[in-house]
Amino acid sequence: MNDLVRQHTALGDSDLEWLHLLVSEWQLLSDLSFADLVLWVPTLDGTRYVSVAQMRPNTGPTSYQDDMVGHLVPRGRRPLLDAALDEGRIVREGDPEWREEVPVRVESIPVRREGRVLGVIARNTNLLTVRTPSRLELTYLQSASDLAQMIAAGSFPFPGQQVDMDASPRVGDGLLRLDADGIVQYASPNALSAYHRLGLAADLVGHHLGTATAELAPSRGPVDEALAKVASGWAPREFEIEGGDGVIQLRAIPLKPKGPRIGSLVLLRDVTELRRRERELITKDATIREIHHRVKNNLQTVAALLRLQARRIDSATGREALEEAVRRVGSIAIVHETLSQNLDERVEFDEIADRVLAMVAEISPGKVTGRRTGRFGILDAEVATPLSMVLTEVLQNALEHGFQEGDTGTVEVSAVRGGTSKGGRLLITVQDDGVGLPEGFDPHRSGNLGLQIVRTLVEGEMGGTFDMVRAPERGTQVVLDIPVRGDK
């Protein structure tokens, strides 16, 4: 809609925002009218109309099989559009049109904002299935007429009341029609069922909705007065109440077709199961986070025990092996600590990489500094856990074998993400400026435990590739290429 309005019309940003607000609400008008809606806006030169939005009803058959958005029609071809735009009134004159052997009643509703008519809504009703209307349908049509008059007067939609139609109740979910005093004049079957689930034993018609709703809510006192006022439909509001065995979501829409409020529409939806599932998910998420937290604590306990054991061993080789195990356990604990703070099984790996780099740097035999460039981004837990161990092993190997006591140098970790939304690659390079690899060294055949762990995790568990070569100038370069999810 933005492109069409800016390309073909003279409307400004504030007018466009008003049209967006209208379009976010007009599913309500379409469903109440049992009609298709098409929004037409006059072009910059005033000789044509351009259709910028379209809505089909959920409550009846469509009268447009094709998409109308982007169509241009000259003035004069559709007289009802001209009359609504020029006279600023709802136009219903004329006989039904025939479209592919289907009779269609056409009405035009001017869209007014601050005294100016911005465009016209063409309301098209398929008359092929017309029959004697029920009480529900008559209530729908009367409510649609009131909303149409409010659009023509510029009092609907309500400024500052952007509605999420995916989350808000819809017409078919349940509808109540109130008079100006908040007395229920009509209640749809779905609306009655929702209130019965809250614990209402009687009928709603003839009762004050605010009072009845407040009596069903579990709280008492001043909250009841506020709830009673909101449920009476005096202002546009959305709220939820929980009582009995149910939870219902309500949306109040004041009706002011001629200025003063004549009543209200209240749309409502039974969201009991939805809220129950949300609570289950919250409980599940909390349980998963607690598990990660306990795993992290247990790993830290294991690391502490290994560290104590290392201090009691006289053998330098044995002590060094236990200290390596401590660092391996610590790298896994870092991942679980991060997962314990997240709502899903995904982690921002840059922080983990920095902590692993700092942890391994503590064993540096000289004054070796570490740094990271690029971004690892967000990784799944099944990638983050083995990758943290791989990074620990590679860094530990670089510091232990690339530098000697008193040496100065640098170890740099770089990460580059690439790919699409369906899949991508993570290219990691660890480079040091140490002594480099000995002659004839083959990283793929080395019996070093650390390199065996790296090969197993990268090639076996993560499905990536691993290589270790001499750096272009000095030192050693390790390259890891790992498949990851494409989002960063």
Tab-separated table of C-alpha atoms in Angstrom, residues 42 46 49 75-76 78-91 108-112 115 117-120:
chain	number	residue	atom	x	y	z
A	42	PRO	CA	-7.879	9.338	-6.170
A	46	GLY	CA	-7.614	13.555	-9.987
A	49	TYR	CA	-8.718	5.956	-8.781
A	75	ARG	CA	-13.366	8.845	-12.939
A	76	GLY	CA	-16.829	8.473	-14.388
A	78	ARG	CA	-17.921	4.058	-11.299
A	79	PRO	CA	-20.420	6.818	-10.437
A	80	LEU	CA	-20.831	5.675	-6.812
A	81	LEU	CA	-17.132	6.307	-6.150
A	82	ASP	CA	-17.427	9.771	-7.657
A	83	ALA	CA	-20.518	10.634	-5.603
A	84	ALA	CA	-18.997	9.424	-2.302
A	85	LEU	CA	-15.752	11.317	-2.945
A	86	ASP	CA	-17.370	14.556	-4.126
A	87	GLU	CA	-20.296	14.675	-1.677
A	88	GLY	CA	-18.604	13.024	1.320
A	89	ARG	CA	-21.547	10.715	2.052
A	90	ILE	CA	-22.337	7.020	1.941
A	91	VAL	CA	-23.850	6.198	-1.445
A	108	SER	CA	-19.415	3.503	-1.399
A	109	ILE	CA	-18.185	4.795	1.969
A	110	PRO	CA	-16.019	7.935	2.078
A	111	VAL	CA	-12.908	7.714	4.261
A	112	ARG	CA	-12.661	10.991	6.154
A	115	GLY	CA	-12.529	17.026	7.503
A	117	VAL	CA	-12.037	12.740	2.239
A	118	LEU	CA	-8.913	10.683	1.563
A	119	GLY	CA	-10.523	7.930	-0.461
A	120	VAL	CA	-13.553	5.681	-0.799
